[in-house]
Amino acid sequence: MKSVALFGGTFNPIHYGHLAIAEDVRSKHNLDKVIFIPTALPPHKDPADLVDAQKRSVMAFLATVSNPCFDVSTYEVEKGGKSYSIDTVRHFRHFFGDKVELYFIIGADMLVEIASWKSIGELLQLCRFIAVSRPGYDAPKILNRHFLTAEGAANEWLDRILVEDSILWDISATTIRRRVREWKSIKYLVPEAVEQFIHNQQLYL
Ligand code: ATP
Ligand code: MG
């Protein structure tokens, strides 16, 4: 194992945007694995329409099982409570050792937030970030505007954040939840097994 990307998210639910950008990053950077890590309780989110962590994890398993380079870790879910990326990255750094190149995948929208993440300086030392483009978010502009001006931000931080020009996927879990609520089809927005799970479990209604 030489290089691994961690991909944290609420995955409420996981959708083809997540899968497509993960596969794109994996192939471009020749990664051995992408590990999807559903959060227990995201620190920055309103948990109102948050499906429980076990079900979000099941959907992540269903969506990734056909890709031998994709794994799901229930590390944060089993730990429970608020998840901070710094704890998770420390865990995986310890697990894989110093020789493995560690990346953390985020969408460009998260660039606005990571400047204020807990222990962001240490986080960037432990792993490189790969920020993937997302419709409506100009990654280089966000980096300049929100990151360079953040308290304690330094230029060496920027060297640890790669901006990835990927195919733009105009799809979000928010849209999927809304479509389910409005009885609209979510076919081809999520894998078929995830679609069936959502309907069988009557999620997001
Ligand atoms: P929600 O609408 O509930 O916030 P989401 O679609 O943003 O859901 P998350 O679970 O919040 O999904 O995202 C997990 C990670 O995947 C985040 O880093 C997010 O920026 C990224 N991501 C999600 N969808 C896309 C997309 N379509 N393009 C690029 N990045 C994405
Ligand atoms: Mg999101």
XYZ file of N, CA, C and O and ligand atoms in Angstrom:
852
model
N 0.846 -1.199 0.000
C 0.000 0.000 0.000
C 0.884 1.253 0.000
O 1.710 1.427 0.894
N 0.726 2.099 -1.021
C 1.586 3.300 -1.103
C 0.842 4.590 -0.814
O 1.347 5.493 -0.185
N -0.384 4.673 -1.349
C -1.106 5.936 -1.154
C -2.601 5.682 -1.000
O -3.188 4.863 -1.709
N -3.160 6.411 -0.067
C -4.554 6.206 0.317
C -5.221 7.558 0.471
O -4.619 8.498 0.994
N -6.463 7.658 0.004
C -7.220 8.886 0.251
C -8.355 8.597 1.216
O -9.049 7.582 1.097
N -8.514 9.488 2.180
C -9.664 9.427 3.082
C -10.730 10.355 2.509
O -10.416 11.430 2.002
N -11.968 9.928 2.570
C -13.049 10.747 2.029
C -14.170 10.770 3.068
O -14.976 9.854 3.158
N -14.160 11.811 3.891
C -15.157 11.939 4.950
C -16.392 12.663 4.444
O -16.314 13.498 3.543
N -17.526 12.329 5.016
C -18.746 13.029 4.622
C -19.939 12.542 5.419
O -19.856 11.540 6.128
N -21.004 13.283 5.313
C -22.227 12.838 5.955
C -22.812 11.663 5.175
O -23.400 10.757 5.745
N -22.673 11.738 3.848
C -23.207 10.690 2.966
C -24.665 10.387 3.317
O -25.029 9.253 3.604
N -25.470 11.431 3.253
C -26.871 11.392 3.713
C -27.824 11.742 2.564
O -28.489 12.773 2.636
N -27.902 10.934 1.484
C -27.190 9.679 1.249
C -25.974 9.883 0.347
O -25.787 10.956 -0.221
N -25.170 8.820 0.214
C -24.095 8.793 -0.776
C -24.722 8.859 -2.169
O -25.821 8.333 -2.375
N -24.070 9.554 -3.109
C -24.628 9.696 -4.464
C -23.522 9.595 -5.514
O -22.341 9.477 -5.171
N -23.937 9.656 -6.795
C -22.953 9.465 -7.868
C -21.920 10.575 -7.936
O -20.837 10.370 -8.473
N -22.225 11.768 -7.397
C -21.208 12.823 -7.337
C -20.029 12.350 -6.495
O -18.866 12.429 -6.918
N -20.311 11.816 -5.301
C -19.256 11.291 -4.425
C -18.438 10.215 -5.141
O -17.206 10.223 -5.108
N -19.160 9.278 -5.747
C -18.476 8.123 -6.346
C -17.617 8.557 -7.527
O -16.483 8.105 -7.689
N -18.154 9.456 -8.343
C -17.431 9.880 -9.550
C -16.171 10.669 -9.194
O -15.114 10.456 -9.790
N -16.259 11.573 -8.210
C -15.055 12.353 -7.890
C -14.024 11.466 -7.190
O -12.828 11.611 -7.420
N -14.477 10.527 -6.379
C -13.541 9.618 -5.700
C -12.784 8.775 -6.727
O -11.560 8.605 -6.628
N -13.500 8.286 -7.716
C -12.856 7.459 -8.740
C -11.912 8.307 -9.599
O -10.821 7.857 -9.980
N -12.313 9.528 -9.890
C -11.468 10.426 -10.676
C -10.151 10.708 -9.946
O -9.062 10.592 -10.520
N -10.258 11.044 -8.674
C -9.065 11.322 -7.870
C -8.205 10.060 -7.750
O -6.978 10.106 -7.879
N -8.850 8.942 -7.528
C -8.104 7.687 -7.388
C -7.275 7.389 -8.638
O -6.085 7.088 -8.553
N -7.905 7.529 -9.794
C -7.169 7.169 -11.003
C -6.107 8.223 -11.344
O -5.009 7.878 -11.749
N -6.422 9.501 -11.149
C -5.437 10.548 -11.473
C -4.202 10.450 -10.605
O -3.094 10.678 -11.052
N -4.379 10.146 -9.322
C -3.252 10.120 -8.386
C -2.733 8.708 -8.141
O -1.879 8.506 -7.286
N -3.298 7.761 -8.914
C -2.824 6.383 -8.822
C -2.882 5.846 -7.379
O -1.923 5.249 -6.892
N -3.986 6.104 -6.716
C -4.123 5.716 -5.313
C -4.489 4.235 -5.199
O -5.184 3.698 -6.053
N -4.012 3.613 -4.151
C -4.369 2.213 -3.916
C -5.789 2.095 -3.380
O -6.489 1.136 -3.666
N -6.197 3.068 -2.592
C -7.523 2.978 -1.961
C -8.133 4.344 -1.715
O -7.423 5.307 -1.452
N -9.447 4.381 -1.794
C -10.195 5.521 -1.254
C -11.074 4.974 -0.144
O -11.831 4.011 -0.354
N -10.935 5.547 1.034
C -11.722 5.073 2.181
C -12.814 6.086 2.498
O -12.532 7.222 2.899
N -14.049 5.679 2.283
C -15.205 6.525 2.591
C -15.475 6.429 4.084
O -15.585 5.318 4.629
N -15.572 7.581 4.738
C -15.756 7.584 6.194
C -16.996 8.395 6.560
O -16.939 9.627 6.672
N -18.136 7.717 6.723
C -19.336 8.456 7.159
C -19.120 9.040 8.556
O -18.519 8.395 9.414
N -19.612 10.256 8.758
C -19.475 10.893 10.060
C -20.573 10.392 11.001
O -21.661 10.014 10.554
N -20.296 10.429 12.296
C -21.339 10.122 13.272
C -22.285 11.321 13.317
O -23.369 11.300 12.775
N -21.836 12.380 13.928
C -22.597 13.638 13.963
C -21.696 14.710 13.387
O -20.700 15.058 14.000
N -22.002 15.251 12.233
C -21.093 16.273 11.700
C -21.107 17.517 12.576
O -22.180 17.969 12.984
N -19.934 18.082 12.887
C -19.883 19.236 13.799
C -20.608 20.469 13.265
O -21.050 21.289 14.033
N -20.746 20.581 11.929
C -21.261 21.833 11.376
C -22.650 21.689 10.762
O -23.042 22.476 9.924
N -23.388 20.630 11.109
C -24.654 20.436 10.392
C -25.860 20.347 11.307
O -25.773 19.917 12.441
N -26.983 20.741 10.758
C -28.246 20.617 11.448
C -28.720 19.178 11.277
O -28.997 18.732 10.161
N -28.836 18.410 12.361
C -29.134 16.988 12.197
C -30.609 16.676 11.927
O -31.018 15.541 12.030
N -31.419 17.673 11.567
C -32.861 17.463 11.408
C -33.213 16.306 10.459
O -33.934 15.399 10.845
N -32.713 16.339 9.233
C -33.052 15.256 8.308
C -31.882 14.283 8.123
O -31.673 13.722 7.064
N -31.125 14.124 9.202
C -29.980 13.219 9.168
C -30.427 11.800 9.508
O -30.925 11.541 10.594
N -30.239 10.908 8.543
C -30.563 9.501 8.772
C -29.494 8.900 9.683
O -28.341 9.328 9.655
N -29.865 7.916 10.497
C -28.895 7.449 11.494
C -27.650 6.853 10.838
O -27.666 6.415 9.692
N -26.576 6.888 11.623
C -25.243 6.598 11.088
C -25.142 5.186 10.503
O -24.459 4.970 9.505
N -25.840 4.225 11.130
C -25.775 2.854 10.624
C -26.348 2.776 9.218
O -25.780 2.147 8.327
N -27.475 3.434 9.012
C -28.099 3.371 7.682
C -27.265 4.113 6.639
O -27.157 3.676 5.498
N -26.671 5.246 7.033
C -25.795 5.953 6.084
C -24.586 5.081 5.746
O -24.110 5.076 4.608
N -24.107 4.327 6.722
C -22.970 3.441 6.463
C -23.364 2.302 5.540
O -22.609 1.950 4.622
N -24.547 1.734 5.761
C -25.023 0.651 4.880
C -25.082 1.149 3.438
O -24.620 0.491 2.507
N -25.634 2.360 3.253
C -25.721 2.908 1.893
C -24.339 3.096 1.285
O -24.125 2.847 0.097
N -23.387 3.536 2.121
C -22.016 3.706 1.621
C -21.424 2.355 1.209
O -20.767 2.248 0.165
N -21.690 1.314 1.994
C -21.225 -0.031 1.623
C -21.866 -0.479 0.313
O -21.188 -0.972 -0.596
N -23.178 -0.312 0.214
C -23.897 -0.750 -0.993
C -23.331 -0.053 -2.236
O -23.192 -0.659 -3.296
N -23.002 1.229 -2.086
C -22.571 2.027 -3.236
C -21.143 1.709 -3.668
O -20.788 1.919 -4.828
N -20.312 1.241 -2.741
C -18.884 1.119 -3.040
C -18.422 -0.322 -3.235
O -17.290 -0.555 -3.652
N -19.307 -1.282 -2.959
C -18.879 -2.681 -2.900
C -18.322 -3.176 -4.238
O -17.434 -4.030 -4.276
N -18.782 -2.605 -5.346
C -18.348 -3.113 -6.653
C -16.989 -2.554 -7.084
O -16.439 -2.968 -8.095
N -16.439 -1.615 -6.333
C -15.126 -1.061 -6.692
C -14.068 -1.583 -5.724
O -14.077 -1.239 -4.544
N -13.143 -2.442 -6.223
C -12.159 -3.046 -5.310
C -11.237 -2.022 -4.646
O -10.611 -2.337 -3.632
N -11.160 -0.816 -5.197
C -10.303 0.219 -4.585
C -11.056 1.071 -3.577
O -10.475 1.960 -2.953
N -12.342 0.846 -3.443
C -13.138 1.621 -2.488
C -13.384 0.814 -1.219
O -13.737 -0.361 -1.274
N -13.204 1.469 -0.080
C -13.514 0.864 1.217
C -14.412 1.821 1.990
O -14.415 3.013 1.722
N -15.112 1.269 2.975
C -15.865 2.118 3.903
C -15.315 1.858 5.295
O -15.108 0.704 5.666
N -15.051 2.900 6.038
C -14.627 2.745 7.429
C -15.715 3.283 8.343
O -16.216 4.389 8.148
N -16.052 2.484 9.348
C -17.042 2.933 10.331
C -16.345 3.495 11.573
O -16.952 3.583 12.634
N -15.084 3.900 11.395
C -14.307 4.416 12.533
C -15.044 5.527 13.287
O -15.208 5.471 14.504
N -15.518 6.528 12.551
C -16.180 7.665 13.220
C -17.537 7.270 13.789
O -17.925 7.727 14.864
N -18.242 6.426 13.041
C -19.573 5.998 13.487
C -19.461 5.207 14.790
O -20.240 5.405 15.725
N -18.476 4.312 14.857
C -18.320 3.498 16.062
C -17.845 4.331 17.240
O -18.229 4.063 18.386
N -17.029 5.329 16.949
C -16.557 6.215 18.017
C -17.736 7.022 18.576
O -17.826 7.277 19.763
N -18.638 7.402 17.688
C -19.828 8.152 18.098
C -19.523 9.594 18.447
O -18.370 10.013 18.459
N -20.565 10.350 18.703
C -20.391 11.755 19.087
C -19.886 12.608 17.936
O -19.947 12.211 16.777
N -19.390 13.778 18.276
C -18.881 14.690 17.256
C -17.606 14.131 16.636
O -16.738 13.640 17.341
N -17.528 14.234 15.331
C -16.318 13.755 14.665
C -15.476 14.944 14.244
O -15.975 15.854 13.593
N -14.231 14.926 14.617
C -13.294 15.916 14.113
C -12.295 15.214 13.207
O -11.739 14.176 13.568
N -12.076 15.801 12.041
C -11.199 15.155 11.065
C -9.805 14.921 11.619
O -9.154 13.935 11.272
N -9.341 15.809 12.488
C -7.994 15.651 13.025
C -7.847 14.308 13.750
O -6.840 13.615 13.599
N -8.879 13.911 14.520
C -8.805 12.628 15.245
C -8.776 11.460 14.261
O -8.039 10.488 14.445
N -9.606 11.573 13.235
C -9.690 10.501 12.245
C -8.383 10.376 11.470
O -7.874 9.267 11.259
N -7.831 11.507 11.057
C -6.595 11.456 10.275
C -5.441 10.943 11.136
O -4.622 10.145 10.678
N -5.398 11.347 12.395
C -4.372 10.804 13.309
C -4.489 9.277 13.386
O -3.492 8.560 13.340
N -5.734 8.810 13.512
C -5.969 7.366 13.592
C -5.416 6.651 12.360
O -4.696 5.659 12.465
N -5.751 7.164 11.172
C -5.326 6.475 9.944
C -3.823 6.644 9.702
O -3.175 5.748 9.169
N -3.265 7.771 10.095
C -1.815 7.960 9.991
C -1.103 6.916 10.849
O -0.145 6.280 10.429
N -1.627 6.706 12.040
C -1.060 5.710 12.945
C -1.225 4.301 12.359
O -0.316 3.482 12.372
N -2.402 4.042 11.806
C -2.727 2.726 11.254
C -1.826 2.385 10.064
O -1.300 1.280 9.962
N -1.635 3.332 9.161
C -0.877 3.045 7.939
C 0.624 3.277 8.109
O 1.420 2.796 7.310
N 1.022 4.035 9.125
C 2.437 4.330 9.305
C 2.883 5.502 8.440
O 2.114 6.034 7.650
N 4.159 5.868 8.595
C 4.652 7.094 7.954
C 4.928 6.945 6.462
O 5.040 7.935 5.743
N 5.055 5.715 5.990
C 5.490 5.534 4.595
C 4.358 5.710 3.588
O 4.610 5.940 2.405
N 3.137 5.585 4.061
C 2.002 5.712 3.142
C 1.645 7.180 2.941
O 1.565 7.950 3.894
N 1.487 7.557 1.679
C 1.056 8.914 1.342
C -0.440 9.012 1.629
O -1.226 8.220 1.112
N -0.798 9.984 2.464
C -2.195 10.099 2.884
C -2.814 11.369 2.309
O -2.212 12.444 2.379
N -3.990 11.210 1.720
C -4.722 12.354 1.178
C -6.085 12.437 1.843
O -6.588 11.451 2.367
N -6.671 13.616 1.766
C -8.039 13.789 2.274
C -8.817 14.502 1.173
O -8.467 15.608 0.766
N -9.860 13.856 0.676
C -10.643 14.432 -0.429
C -11.758 15.311 0.137
O -12.479 14.898 1.052
N -11.887 16.499 -0.420
C -13.030 17.358 -0.081
C -13.576 17.986 -1.363
O -12.859 18.120 -2.354
N -14.828 18.383 -1.330
C -15.382 19.183 -2.413
C -15.006 20.643 -2.192
O -14.721 21.058 -1.061
N -15.006 21.411 -3.280
C -14.568 22.809 -3.191
C -15.393 23.603 -2.183
O -14.891 24.559 -1.580
N -16.654 23.211 -1.964
C -17.482 23.936 -0.987
C -16.899 23.848 0.426
O -17.053 24.763 1.231
N -16.208 22.752 0.698
C -15.643 22.572 2.042
C -14.414 23.439 2.290
O -14.006 23.631 3.436
N -13.839 23.967 1.215
C -12.671 24.839 1.378
C -13.001 26.056 2.235
O -12.155 26.577 2.950
N -14.245 26.491 2.148
C -14.660 27.643 2.950
C -14.541 27.296 4.430
O -14.152 28.125 5.243
N -14.864 26.037 4.743
C -14.925 25.619 6.154
C -13.593 25.176 6.727
O -13.334 25.402 7.907
N -12.763 24.532 5.906
C -11.611 23.865 6.535
C -10.648 24.838 7.206
O -9.936 24.455 8.117
N -10.657 26.086 6.752
C -9.777 27.073 7.399
C -10.068 27.156 8.895
O -9.189 27.453 9.692
N -11.330 26.866 9.274
C -11.683 26.954 10.693
C -11.764 25.582 11.364
O -12.221 25.468 12.496
N -11.337 24.535 10.667
C -11.371 23.209 11.273
C -10.387 23.119 12.433
O -9.343 23.798 12.439
N -10.746 22.248 13.373
C -9.889 22.027 14.530
C -8.493 21.546 14.085
O -8.400 20.627 13.264
N -7.455 22.179 14.612
C -6.053 21.783 14.355
C -5.731 21.657 12.870
O -5.058 20.710 12.449
N -6.191 22.632 12.076
C -5.990 22.529 10.630
C -4.502 22.485 10.262
O -4.112 21.776 9.322
N -3.658 23.185 11.026
C -2.215 23.172 10.742
C -1.646 21.763 10.842
O -0.969 21.276 9.926
N -1.966 21.075 11.923
C -1.477 19.699 12.105
C -2.093 18.768 11.066
O -1.431 17.876 10.530
N -3.363 18.991 10.789
C -4.081 18.178 9.806
C -3.373 18.206 8.453
O -3.169 17.175 7.806
N -2.955 19.414 8.068
C -2.294 19.560 6.768
C -0.883 18.965 6.771
O -0.341 18.644 5.726
N -0.305 18.836 7.967
C 0.990 18.153 8.042
C 0.820 16.650 7.898
O 1.650 15.962 7.322
N -0.287 16.142 8.427
C -0.509 14.695 8.438
C -0.968 14.164 7.085
O -0.745 13.006 6.758
N -1.657 15.003 6.311
C -2.140 14.542 5.009
C -2.267 15.726 4.065
O -2.366 16.875 4.504
N -2.235 15.411 2.766
C -2.515 16.458 1.778
C -3.999 16.476 1.497
O -4.655 15.440 1.503
N -4.507 17.669 1.228
C -5.912 17.783 0.846
C -6.029 17.836 -0.670
O -5.203 18.452 -1.344
N -7.047 17.186 -1.187
C -7.380 17.311 -2.608
C -8.772 17.924 -2.670
O -9.751 17.311 -2.243
N -8.827 19.156 -3.170
C -10.106 19.859 -3.265
C -10.638 19.717 -4.692
O -10.007 20.164 -5.645
N -11.785 19.083 -4.815
C -12.364 18.800 -6.126
C -13.386 19.875 -6.473
O -14.189 20.284 -5.619
N -13.353 20.310 -7.721
C -14.268 21.376 -8.129
C -15.728 20.937 -7.975
O -16.059 19.766 -8.082
N -16.557 21.917 -7.701
C -17.986 21.660 -7.511
C -18.735 22.849 -8.091
O -18.288 23.994 -7.905
N -19.863 22.605 -8.779
C -20.566 23.736 -9.401
C -20.845 24.850 -8.393
O -21.308 24.583 -7.283
N -20.540 26.093 -8.771
C -20.816 27.235 -7.908
C -19.667 27.586 -6.979
O -19.758 28.566 -6.242
N -18.611 26.806 -6.984
C -17.484 27.074 -6.082
C -16.190 27.173 -6.876
O -15.780 26.212 -7.523
N -15.566 28.325 -6.813
C -14.305 28.572 -7.508
C -13.168 28.318 -6.514
O -12.846 29.181 -5.689
N -12.583 27.130 -6.597
C -11.614 26.711 -5.578
C -10.440 27.693 -5.410
O -10.146 28.090 -4.278
N -9.769 28.103 -6.482
C -8.639 29.029 -6.286
C -9.068 30.334 -5.611
O -8.371 30.849 -4.727
N -10.240 30.833 -5.992
C -10.727 32.073 -5.399
C -11.018 31.879 -3.904
O -10.674 32.714 -3.063
N -11.647 30.766 -3.562
C -11.965 30.488 -2.160
C -10.680 30.375 -1.335
O -10.588 30.896 -0.224
N -9.694 29.714 -1.915
C -8.419 29.556 -1.202
C -7.841 30.920 -0.847
O -7.397 31.155 0.275
N -7.854 31.815 -1.831
C -7.304 33.145 -1.581
C -8.124 33.927 -0.579
O -7.603 34.547 0.331
N -9.430 33.842 -0.747
C -10.305 34.709 0.047
C -10.461 34.216 1.482
O -10.398 34.972 2.426
N -10.680 32.913 1.644
C -10.995 32.401 2.983
C -9.799 31.801 3.687
O -9.756 31.744 4.894
N -8.870 31.311 2.902
C -7.814 30.550 3.540
C -6.629 31.412 3.904
O -6.155 31.400 5.032
N -6.188 32.218 2.948
C -5.014 33.036 3.228
C -5.277 34.061 4.308
O -4.371 34.495 5.007
N -6.563 34.440 4.448
C -6.880 35.457 5.440
C -7.211 34.848 6.804
O -7.397 35.569 7.766
N -7.292 33.497 6.856
C -7.638 32.852 8.130
C -6.525 33.074 9.149
O -5.351 33.182 8.790
N -6.937 33.105 10.389
C -5.966 33.352 11.452
C -4.914 32.240 11.475
O -5.245 31.053 11.451
N -3.681 32.593 11.485
C -2.608 31.605 11.555
C -2.290 30.945 10.228
O -1.410 30.099 10.141
N -3.031 31.302 9.162
C -2.800 30.668 7.868
C -1.409 31.018 7.347
O -0.921 32.122 7.531
N -0.799 30.067 6.716
C 0.549 30.297 6.208
C 0.628 29.752 4.788
O -0.180 28.922 4.384
N 1.615 30.267 4.059
C 1.767 29.828 2.680
C 2.052 28.343 2.551
O 1.633 27.703 1.601
N 2.755 27.794 3.554
C 3.072 26.364 3.442
C 1.810 25.502 3.544
O 1.784 24.381 3.080
N 0.746 26.071 4.152
C -0.523 25.350 4.165
C -1.028 25.160 2.745
O -1.510 24.102 2.386
N -0.908 26.231 1.968
C -1.442 26.175 0.608
C -0.761 25.096 -0.228
O -1.377 24.485 -1.090
N 0.521 24.863 0.051
C 1.231 23.816 -0.700
C 0.668 22.433 -0.424
O 0.926 21.494 -1.164
N -0.066 22.312 0.654
C -0.608 20.995 1.025
C -2.036 20.793 0.520
O -2.671 19.797 0.829
N -2.543 21.786 -0.211
C -3.910 21.674 -0.743
C -3.855 21.663 -2.267
O -3.473 22.659 -2.888
N -4.192 20.538 -2.852
C -4.203 20.438 -4.309
C -5.606 20.735 -4.802
O -6.579 20.237 -4.251
N -5.682 21.554 -5.838
C -6.995 21.836 -6.419
C -7.143 20.991 -7.678
O -6.280 21.001 -8.556
N -8.209 20.232 -7.720
C -8.407 19.248 -8.782
C -9.527 19.691 -9.709
O -10.656 19.890 -9.256
N -9.194 19.853 -10.977
C -10.249 20.173 -11.939
C -10.863 18.883 -12.430
O -10.287 18.170 -13.235
N -12.040 18.601 -11.931
C -12.688 17.347 -12.265
C -13.930 17.646 -13.105
O -14.270 18.808 -13.318
N -14.600 16.623 -13.561
C -15.914 16.844 -14.180
C -16.809 17.465 -13.107
O -16.754 17.063 -11.943
N -17.604 18.439 -13.477
C -18.506 19.053 -12.495
C -19.779 18.210 -12.364
O -20.418 17.887 -13.359
N -20.095 17.855 -11.137
C -21.313 17.077 -10.873
C -22.278 17.943 -10.093
O -22.044 18.211 -8.922
N -23.334 18.368 -10.772
C -24.295 19.252 -10.101
C -25.320 18.397 -9.368
O -26.478 18.306 -9.762
N -24.873 17.778 -8.313
C -25.718 16.846 -7.561
C -25.289 16.893 -6.111
O -24.109 16.944 -5.795
N -26.282 16.953 -5.233
C -25.980 16.998 -3.802
C -26.965 16.104 -3.062
O -28.054 15.803 -3.559
N -26.581 15.713 -1.857
C -27.474 14.898 -1.037
C -28.728 15.700 -0.671
O -29.824 15.133 -0.552
N -28.577 17.011 -0.521
C -29.731 17.870 -0.225
C -30.787 17.738 -1.334
O -31.984 17.593 -1.052
N -30.330 17.786 -2.589
C -31.247 17.634 -3.731
C -31.927 16.270 -3.695
O -33.132 16.165 -3.944
N -31.172 15.258 -3.384
C -31.751 13.909 -3.366
C -32.797 13.786 -2.265
O -33.895 13.266 -2.492
N -32.483 14.312 -1.083
C -33.469 14.251 0.006
C -34.739 14.996 -0.381
O -35.855 14.535 -0.129
N -34.549 16.160 -1.020
C -35.722 16.942 -1.419
C -36.549 16.201 -2.467
O -37.773 16.143 -2.388
N -35.861 15.572 -3.422
C -36.588 14.844 -4.476
C -37.388 13.677 -3.889
O -38.509 13.417 -4.304
N -36.807 12.986 -2.910
C -37.530 11.870 -2.288
C -38.795 12.394 -1.611
O -39.885 11.840 -1.761
N -38.603 13.508 -0.888
C -39.732 14.103 -0.171
C -40.846 14.510 -1.131
O -42.027 14.439 -0.815
N -40.448 14.961 -2.331
C -41.429 15.399 -3.334
C -41.872 14.271 -4.252
O -42.446 14.506 -5.312
N -41.547 13.048 -3.892
C -41.912 11.855 -4.658
C -41.364 11.881 -6.091
O -41.938 11.321 -7.010
N -40.213 12.561 -6.261
C -39.570 12.550 -7.581
C -38.553 11.409 -7.649
O -38.058 10.957 -6.619
N -38.251 10.998 -8.854
C -37.321 9.879 -9.044
C -35.889 10.290 -8.693
O -35.460 11.409 -8.970
N -35.166 9.356 -8.069
C -33.735 9.580 -7.816
C -32.897 8.543 -8.572
O -31.704 8.387 -8.324
N -33.549 7.839 -9.477
C -32.843 6.869 -10.312
C -31.751 7.586 -11.101
O -31.962 8.709 -11.547
N -30.592 6.974 -11.234
C -29.406 7.498 -11.936
C -28.725 8.644 -11.189
O -27.753 9.204 -11.670
N -29.240 9.003 -10.030
C -28.529 9.977 -9.185
C -27.774 9.258 -8.069
O -26.771 9.766 -7.557
N -28.304 8.093 -7.703
C -27.640 7.233 -6.711
C -27.611 5.817 -7.290
O -28.429 5.490 -8.152
N -26.686 4.968 -6.827
C -26.683 3.587 -7.306
C -28.018 2.910 -7.001
O -28.692 3.255 -6.023
N -28.361 1.931 -7.846
C -29.666 1.285 -7.726
C -29.903 0.692 -6.332
O -30.997 0.835 -5.769
N -28.861 0.084 -5.754
C -29.026 -0.542 -4.438
C -29.326 0.518 -3.368
O -30.074 0.266 -2.421
N -28.752 1.699 -3.540
C -29.001 2.794 -2.590
C -30.426 3.304 -2.764
O -31.148 3.555 -1.786
N -30.833 3.437 -4.020
C -32.205 3.875 -4.308
C -33.216 2.919 -3.652
O -34.149 3.356 -2.964
N -32.994 1.614 -3.827
C -33.915 0.630 -3.253
C -33.905 0.694 -1.731
O -34.959 0.606 -1.100
N -32.719 0.857 -1.156
C -32.613 0.933 0.301
C -33.399 2.135 0.827
O -34.146 2.029 1.808
N -33.251 3.270 0.161
C -33.966 4.484 0.581
C -35.479 4.246 0.544
O -36.201 4.584 1.493
N -35.946 3.618 -0.531
C -37.390 3.393 -0.650
C -37.882 2.317 0.328
O -38.905 2.500 0.988
N -37.134 1.233 0.447
C -37.555 0.163 1.366
C -37.592 0.627 2.815
O -38.469 0.242 3.583
N -36.620 1.457 3.174
C -36.547 1.931 4.566
C -37.379 3.202 4.781
O -37.401 3.748 5.879
N -37.963 3.672 3.698
C -38.778 4.905 3.730
C -38.010 6.085 4.325
O -38.524 6.819 5.185
N -36.794 6.253 3.833
C -35.960 7.363 4.307
C -36.342 8.667 3.603
O -36.849 8.650 2.493
N -36.107 9.768 4.252
C -36.225 11.130 3.704
C -37.646 11.547 3.316
O -37.832 12.506 2.584
N -38.663 10.809 3.795
C -40.033 11.187 3.412
C -40.567 12.287 4.322
O -40.100 12.499 5.406
P -25.414 17.809 1.633
O -26.177 18.445 0.522
O -26.235 17.076 2.629
O -24.374 18.710 2.251
P -23.384 16.685 -0.106
O -23.863 16.269 -1.435
O -22.638 17.976 0.017
O -24.589 16.621 0.910
P -21.622 15.522 1.824
O -21.792 14.207 2.491
O -21.913 16.766 2.584
O -22.522 15.500 0.470
O -20.194 15.642 1.170
C -19.092 14.849 1.472
C -17.913 15.411 0.681
O -18.154 15.274 -0.727
C -17.708 16.922 0.911
O -16.315 17.193 0.931
C -18.365 17.542 -0.303
O -17.793 18.800 -0.623
C -18.078 16.523 -1.391
N -19.065 16.515 -2.475
C -20.355 16.110 -2.386
N -20.986 16.225 -3.562
C -20.072 16.727 -4.449
C -20.111 17.088 -5.844
N -21.234 16.960 -6.554
N -18.987 17.579 -6.403
C -17.855 17.733 -5.667
N -17.741 17.403 -4.352
C -18.831 16.908 -3.746
Mg -22.296 18.871 1.889
